[in-house]
Structures are given as structure tokens and as C-alpha cells.
Coordinates of C-alpha atoms in Angstrom, one line a residue:
M1 CA 19.1 68.6 81.8
K2 CA 21.5 69.1 84.7
K3 CA 24.1 71.7 84.2
F4 CA 27.7 71.2 85.3
P5 CA 30.0 74.1 86.1
S6 CA 32.3 75.1 83.3
F7 CA 36.0 74.6 83.4
Q8 CA 36.5 78.4 83.8
T9 CA 34.2 78.4 86.9
I10 CA 36.1 75.5 88.5
L11 CA 39.4 77.2 87.9
I12 CA 38.3 80.5 89.4
L13 CA 36.9 78.8 92.5
F14 CA 40.2 76.8 92.8
L15 CA 42.3 80.0 92.6
I16 CA 40.1 81.8 95.1
G17 CA 40.5 78.9 97.5
L18 CA 44.2 78.9 97.0
L19 CA 44.6 82.6 97.6
T20 CA 42.4 82.4 100.7
S21 CA 44.5 79.6 102.0
C22 CA 47.8 81.4 101.3
N23 CA 46.6 84.6 103.0
S24 CA 45.2 82.9 106.1
G25 CA 48.6 82.8 107.9
P26 CA 49.3 81.4 111.3
S27 CA 46.5 81.3 113.8
K28 CA 46.6 82.1 117.5
Q29 CA 46.9 79.0 119.7
T30 CA 47.2 78.6 123.5
A31 CA 48.2 76.0 126.1
A32 CA 47.8 76.2 129.9
G33 CA 48.2 73.9 132.8
E34 CA 50.2 73.0 135.9
A35 CA 53.8 71.8 136.1
L36 CA 56.9 72.0 138.3
G37 CA 54.7 73.1 141.3
T38 CA 53.3 76.1 139.5
T39 CA 51.2 77.1 136.4
Y40 CA 52.1 77.8 132.8
N41 CA 50.5 79.8 130.0
I42 CA 51.7 79.7 126.4
T43 CA 50.5 81.7 123.4
Y44 CA 51.8 81.1 120.0
Y45 CA 51.0 81.5 116.3
S46 CA 51.2 78.6 114.0
E47 CA 49.7 77.4 110.7
E48 CA 49.2 73.9 112.1
D49 CA 48.0 72.2 115.3
L50 CA 51.2 71.3 117.2
A51 CA 49.5 68.9 119.7
L52 CA 51.6 70.9 122.2
D53 CA 50.4 69.1 125.3
I54 CA 52.3 65.9 124.3
A55 CA 55.6 67.8 123.8
L56 CA 55.1 69.7 127.1
D57 CA 54.5 66.6 129.1
S58 CA 57.7 65.2 127.7
I59 CA 59.7 68.3 128.6
F60 CA 58.3 68.5 132.1
E61 CA 59.0 64.8 132.7
R62 CA 62.6 65.1 131.6
V63 CA 63.2 68.2 133.8
N64 CA 61.6 66.5 136.8
Q65 CA 63.6 63.3 136.4
S66 CA 66.8 65.2 136.0
M67 CA 66.6 68.1 138.5
S68 CA 63.5 67.9 140.8
T69 CA 64.5 67.7 144.5
Y70 CA 60.8 66.9 145.1
R71 CA 61.1 63.6 143.2
E72 CA 62.8 60.9 145.2
G73 CA 64.2 59.0 142.2
S74 CA 65.4 62.0 140.2
D75 CA 69.1 62.3 139.3
I76 CA 69.6 65.2 141.6
S77 CA 67.8 63.5 144.5
R78 CA 70.0 60.4 144.1
L79 CA 73.1 62.5 144.1
N80 CA 72.0 64.4 147.2
S81 CA 71.4 61.0 149.0
G82 CA 75.0 60.0 148.3
D83 CA 74.5 57.8 145.2
S84 CA 77.9 58.0 143.4
L85 CA 76.8 55.9 140.4
V86 CA 74.6 58.5 138.9
K87 CA 75.5 59.8 135.4
V88 CA 73.6 63.0 134.7
D89 CA 71.9 63.8 131.5
T90 CA 72.4 66.7 129.1
L91 CA 69.8 68.9 130.8
F92 CA 71.6 68.6 134.2
R93 CA 75.0 69.3 132.5
N94 CA 73.7 72.4 130.8
V95 CA 72.2 73.8 134.0
F96 CA 75.3 72.9 136.0
R97 CA 77.6 74.8 133.5
L98 CA 75.3 77.8 133.4
S99 CA 75.2 77.8 137.2
E100 CA 79.0 77.7 137.3
K101 CA 79.1 80.8 135.1
V102 CA 76.8 82.8 137.2
Y103 CA 78.4 81.5 140.4
M104 CA 81.7 82.9 139.3
E105 CA 80.3 86.2 137.9
S106 CA 78.3 86.8 141.1
K107 CA 81.3 85.9 143.3
G108 CA 79.3 83.2 145.0
Y109 CA 76.0 85.0 145.6
F110 CA 74.3 82.6 143.2
D111 CA 75.0 79.1 144.5
P112 CA 73.0 76.0 143.9
T113 CA 74.7 74.2 146.8
V114 CA 72.5 76.1 149.3
G115 CA 70.1 73.2 149.4
N116 CA 71.0 72.2 153.0
L117 CA 70.3 75.7 154.1
V118 CA 67.1 75.9 152.1
N119 CA 65.8 72.8 153.8
F120 CA 67.1 74.0 157.2
Y121 CA 65.0 77.2 156.9
G122 CA 62.0 75.2 155.8
F123 CA 61.8 76.4 152.2
G124 CA 62.7 73.1 150.5
P125 CA 61.3 69.6 150.1
E126 CA 62.8 68.5 153.4
R127 CA 60.8 70.7 155.9
S128 CA 62.8 71.4 159.0
E129 CA 61.3 72.0 162.4
K130 CA 64.6 72.7 164.1
I131 CA 65.4 75.8 166.1
L132 CA 67.2 78.2 163.7
D133 CA 70.4 78.7 165.7
T134 CA 73.8 80.0 164.7
A135 CA 75.7 76.8 165.5
S136 CA 73.5 74.8 163.0
V137 CA 74.0 77.4 160.3
D138 CA 77.8 77.4 160.8
S139 CA 77.8 73.6 160.6
L140 CA 75.9 73.5 157.4
M141 CA 78.2 76.1 155.7
Q142 CA 81.0 73.5 155.3
Y143 CA 78.8 72.0 152.6
V144 CA 78.1 75.2 150.7
G145 CA 80.1 76.3 147.7
L146 CA 79.7 75.3 144.0
D147 CA 83.5 75.1 143.8
K148 CA 83.2 71.9 145.9
I149 CA 81.5 70.2 143.0
S150 CA 82.9 69.2 139.6
L151 CA 81.3 67.5 136.6
T152 CA 83.3 65.1 134.4
E153 CA 82.9 64.6 130.7
A154 CA 81.2 61.3 131.4
G155 CA 78.5 63.0 133.4
E156 CA 79.8 62.0 136.8
V157 CA 79.3 64.5 139.6
K158 CA 82.3 64.7 142.0
S159 CA 82.3 66.4 145.4
T160 CA 85.0 67.4 147.9
A161 CA 82.4 67.5 150.7
S162 CA 80.3 64.5 151.5
A163 CA 77.0 66.1 152.3
V164 CA 76.7 68.8 149.6
Y165 CA 73.0 69.2 148.6
L166 CA 72.4 70.6 145.1
D167 CA 69.3 72.6 144.4
F168 CA 68.6 73.9 140.9
N169 CA 65.2 75.2 141.7
A170 CA 66.4 78.8 141.2
V171 CA 67.1 78.2 137.6
A172 CA 65.1 75.1 136.6
K173 CA 61.9 77.0 135.7
G174 CA 63.9 79.3 133.4
Y175 CA 65.7 76.4 131.7
T176 CA 62.4 74.6 131.2
I177 CA 61.0 77.7 129.5
D178 CA 64.0 77.7 127.2
L179 CA 63.4 74.1 126.3
I180 CA 59.8 74.9 125.4
G181 CA 61.0 77.8 123.2
H182 CA 63.5 75.5 121.4
Y183 CA 60.7 73.1 120.7
L184 CA 58.4 75.8 119.3
E185 CA 61.1 77.1 117.1
S186 CA 61.9 73.6 115.8
R187 CA 58.2 73.5 114.7
K188 CA 58.7 76.8 112.7
V189 CA 56.9 79.0 115.3
D190 CA 58.3 82.5 115.0
N191 CA 56.0 84.3 117.4
Y192 CA 55.3 83.1 120.9
L193 CA 55.1 84.0 124.6
V194 CA 55.9 81.3 127.2
E195 CA 55.2 81.9 130.9
L196 CA 55.9 79.4 133.7
G197 CA 55.6 80.5 137.3
G198 CA 56.0 84.2 136.3
E199 CA 59.1 83.7 134.2
L200 CA 58.8 84.6 130.6
L201 CA 60.3 84.0 127.1
A202 CA 59.1 86.0 124.1
K203 CA 59.9 85.5 120.5
G204 CA 58.7 87.8 117.7
E205 CA 55.5 89.7 118.2
N206 CA 51.9 89.5 119.3
L207 CA 50.5 89.2 115.8
E208 CA 47.0 90.3 116.9
K209 CA 48.4 93.7 118.0
A210 CA 51.3 93.8 115.5
A211 CA 53.5 94.8 118.5
P212 CA 55.9 93.3 121.0
W213 CA 54.4 91.2 123.8
T214 CA 53.5 93.3 126.8
V215 CA 54.1 91.7 130.2
G216 CA 53.8 93.0 133.8
I217 CA 56.0 93.2 136.9
D218 CA 54.2 92.7 140.2
D219 CA 54.2 95.3 143.0
P220 CA 56.3 93.8 145.8
E221 CA 54.1 95.5 148.5
Q222 CA 51.0 93.7 147.4
Q223 CA 49.9 90.1 148.3
A224 CA 49.1 87.5 145.6
E225 CA 45.3 87.9 146.1
N226 CA 45.6 91.6 145.6
R227 CA 47.9 91.5 142.7
T228 CA 48.8 94.9 141.1
L229 CA 51.5 95.9 138.7
T230 CA 54.4 98.2 139.3
A231 CA 55.6 98.3 135.7
A232 CA 55.0 96.8 132.3
V233 CA 57.5 95.8 129.7
K234 CA 57.6 95.3 125.9
L235 CA 59.2 91.9 125.4
K236 CA 60.6 90.8 122.1
D237 CA 63.2 88.1 121.5
R238 CA 64.3 88.1 125.1
A239 CA 63.5 86.4 128.4
M240 CA 62.5 88.0 131.7
A241 CA 62.6 86.5 135.2
T242 CA 61.5 88.2 138.4
S243 CA 62.7 87.2 141.9
G244 CA 61.3 88.5 145.1
N245 CA 61.2 87.4 148.8
Y246 CA 58.1 89.3 149.7
R247 CA 55.7 86.4 149.5
K248 CA 57.8 83.6 150.9
N249 CA 58.8 83.5 154.6
R250 CA 58.9 81.4 157.6
I251 CA 58.3 82.3 161.3
D252 CA 60.7 80.7 163.8
P253 CA 58.3 79.3 166.5
A254 CA 61.0 79.8 169.2
T255 CA 61.7 83.5 168.6
G256 CA 58.9 84.7 166.4
K257 CA 61.4 86.1 163.9
M258 CA 60.5 86.1 160.2
Y259 CA 63.0 84.5 157.8
V260 CA 62.7 85.5 154.2
H261 CA 63.3 83.2 151.3
T262 CA 66.5 84.8 150.1
I263 CA 69.5 83.0 151.6
N264 CA 72.9 84.6 151.5
P265 CA 75.3 81.7 150.4
L266 CA 78.3 83.6 151.8
T267 CA 76.9 83.8 155.4
G268 CA 74.3 81.0 155.5
Y269 CA 71.6 83.3 156.8
A270 CA 68.2 84.1 155.4
E271 CA 68.5 87.8 155.1
K272 CA 66.3 90.6 154.0
S273 CA 68.4 92.6 151.5
D274 CA 67.5 96.0 150.4
V275 CA 66.4 94.6 147.0
L276 CA 62.8 93.6 147.3
S277 CA 62.3 92.5 143.7
A278 CA 64.7 91.9 140.8
S279 CA 63.4 91.6 137.2
V280 CA 66.1 90.6 134.7
L281 CA 66.2 90.6 130.9
A282 CA 68.6 88.2 129.3
E283 CA 69.1 86.2 126.1
N284 CA 67.6 83.1 127.7
C285 CA 65.3 82.5 130.7
A286 CA 67.7 80.3 132.6
L287 CA 70.3 83.1 132.7
A288 CA 67.6 85.6 133.6
D289 CA 66.4 83.3 136.4
A290 CA 69.9 82.9 137.8
Y291 CA 70.8 86.6 137.7
A292 CA 67.5 87.6 139.4
T293 CA 68.3 85.2 142.2
A294 CA 71.8 86.5 142.6
F295 CA 70.7 90.2 142.7
M296 CA 68.2 89.4 145.5
A297 CA 71.1 88.1 147.7
M298 CA 73.7 90.7 146.5
G299 CA 71.7 93.9 147.4
L300 CA 71.5 97.1 145.3
E301 CA 75.1 98.3 145.4
R302 CA 76.7 94.9 144.4
S303 CA 74.0 94.3 141.8
N304 CA 74.6 97.6 140.1
E305 CA 78.3 96.8 140.1
M306 CA 77.7 93.4 138.5
L307 CA 75.2 94.8 135.9
S308 CA 77.8 97.3 134.7
K309 CA 79.9 94.3 133.5
L310 CA 77.1 92.4 131.8
E311 CA 76.6 93.7 128.3
T312 CA 73.6 91.6 127.3
V313 CA 71.7 91.7 130.7
D314 CA 69.4 94.4 131.9
A315 CA 67.5 94.7 135.2
Y316 CA 64.7 96.5 137.0
L317 CA 65.3 96.6 140.7
I318 CA 62.8 97.6 143.4
Y319 CA 64.6 98.3 146.6
A320 CA 64.0 99.6 150.1
K321 CA 65.3 103.0 151.0
E322 CA 66.6 103.9 154.4
D323 CA 63.5 105.9 155.2
G324 CA 61.3 102.8 154.5
S325 CA 60.0 104.0 151.2
M326 CA 60.6 102.1 147.9
G327 CA 63.0 103.1 145.2
K328 CA 63.2 101.8 141.6
Y329 CA 66.3 101.4 139.5
A330 CA 66.4 100.4 135.8
T331 CA 69.4 99.9 133.5
A332 CA 69.3 102.0 130.3
G333 CA 68.3 98.9 128.3
F334 CA 65.4 98.2 130.6
E335 CA 64.3 101.8 130.5
E336 CA 63.9 101.4 126.7
V337 CA 61.3 98.6 127.0
L338 CA 59.2 100.0 130.0
V339 CA 55.6 100.8 129.2
D340 CA 53.6 103.6 130.8
L341 CA 50.9 102.1 133.0
D342 CA 48.7 105.2 132.8

């Protein structure tokens, strides 16, 4: 005669299964790929499969359609081509308002209207083969200055100069990371690390190690193929963006002079400031991205002055000394999260 399990046995097995399910907790999940002309890597802990790729594709598409200067039909490309009928979306408005804030705080050293200069020096989507002469720079400077642009409540962009060229590439990656973070949190994800093109946003902890997320800062003297770290950071509930001009330059074929990627919006020239690399901690990645860009153009002295006024921002600056050696400066808040590499 076939024996069936007793009620007590079934109950015990059910309770064991229930307890096992309750104690399993969120599992580690990852996503990686290419977007916005770079790569991304995301690690998060969740109790469910979020089908994250679908959400990421949607976020990347929205950002590209709103702010990509490399997409001909994007809102920003239409504005730059003189289309006055464009009404920008919420993403564009948020980035514009944030840019206004940092533009004012940095006294113009962070300026998204340098697009004409970026293209002139050959760093943007419109590659220039022109001779890099002073007269051309002076001519383009009449179109530089975020104070020449205004944004109406209806989403209309107004300009006092006809040929202003907006370029949000210095902050778009950071803002995209923030959008990804908002999505993860809307899906009840409390612990994650989002990296896009070297910019980072961390929430909670690395549950495998029961510790804050640990991330690195590249040595500015090394090339990408020989990547080494100059510092490591414990990152929790903050964003970090790093800007540096040491891997992006253009050689003027007429003079042989190297022009670095950092453009001073106040002079119009691609200058090599004494700050070689700026890593910034902030409450969100868009702000960290913008401040890091500003510090590269401002140089060490002005950056330190600005940092003293920013209560929620910390920075790690690698700079060139007069004798040619490298120096390192960290705010007190950044010192607290530095990790010994030894």
C-alpha cells in the first residue's frame, strides 16, 4: 500500500521552504553594454529580475533624443541649427537649470555654450580642419556665455546671440547615471553601483563584502592601455565624477602645437591648466560631472576657493607643480573616504 506524507510532514516542509525563501534576500545582478559613446557597468542587489536592459534602452534613447549633439534630429541639434520651434523636454530643462547653477557658482568656468569652440578645436561632432588662429577664436567668443540663453516655462529656448551652440556633453553622462539610479530606487533597489564612462553613482553597500563600494581613480600620467590607479575611494550614497585632459588632445597640423581638451570659456583657448585630474564627490552625478569640468578649467587656486564655499561637495585634485612633479590635494571630506592602495 502506497504511503502518503502526513500532514505534520507537509507542514514542516512548507515552513522550511518559507523560511528559506524569507532568508534568501536580494541577489547580485549585473548589466553591461555600450551607450552614449562609451561603456556602462551596473551592479545591483534585487529580489527580482528587473529586466534592466529594457529600462536602460529607454533611458539612453530619451537622453540621446534630448541632448545628443551627435544625433542630427535631437532637440539640442535642432536648436543649434537655428530651429526656433523646438520645445525641450523635462530632461533638457533639468540639465539646463543645473548648468545655470554651476555656471554662476564657477563664475563662467563651467559653460555649456562652448560648443562652437569644442567643434573648432576638433573635439566635437563637427570636426574642424581649420587653422587654429587667434582671430577665429575671438570671433567665436561672441557666441559663448550661458547668460545669452534663457528657458521659458513652456520649454522654449531663447538666445540673444544667433549662433550659440549648446553642448551638454560635460554633464549628460552624469545626468544619465542619475536617471538610472532613480529607476533602480523606484524598483526598490537599495544597494547598487552604476558606472558610465568612468562616472559613478553608489547607493547602499556591496552586500557581498558588507562594506561600501570601492572604486578607483586613474593615474593621469598613464595611458588607457596601461591603466593604473592613483587612489581608491569608499563610495556610499554619493556620486563621483572624474575629469582629465591627459588623454584627449589635438595636434594643429600647421604649428605642431598640442591643444588639450579643456577649453577655458572665459578666453576661448584650449589651455593646459595646472589641474591634471579632478575627481568630485557630490549628491548626484550630474553635479559631480559639472564641478569636475569646472575645476579643470579653473586651475588649483580657483578650485580650492570655490570648494571652500560648497558644503556638500568634496574633491581630489591632481595637479602639476612648478618643478614638473605631480601634487595631490584632497578636501577633508574626500580624505575620509580614501582607501590605502598598499
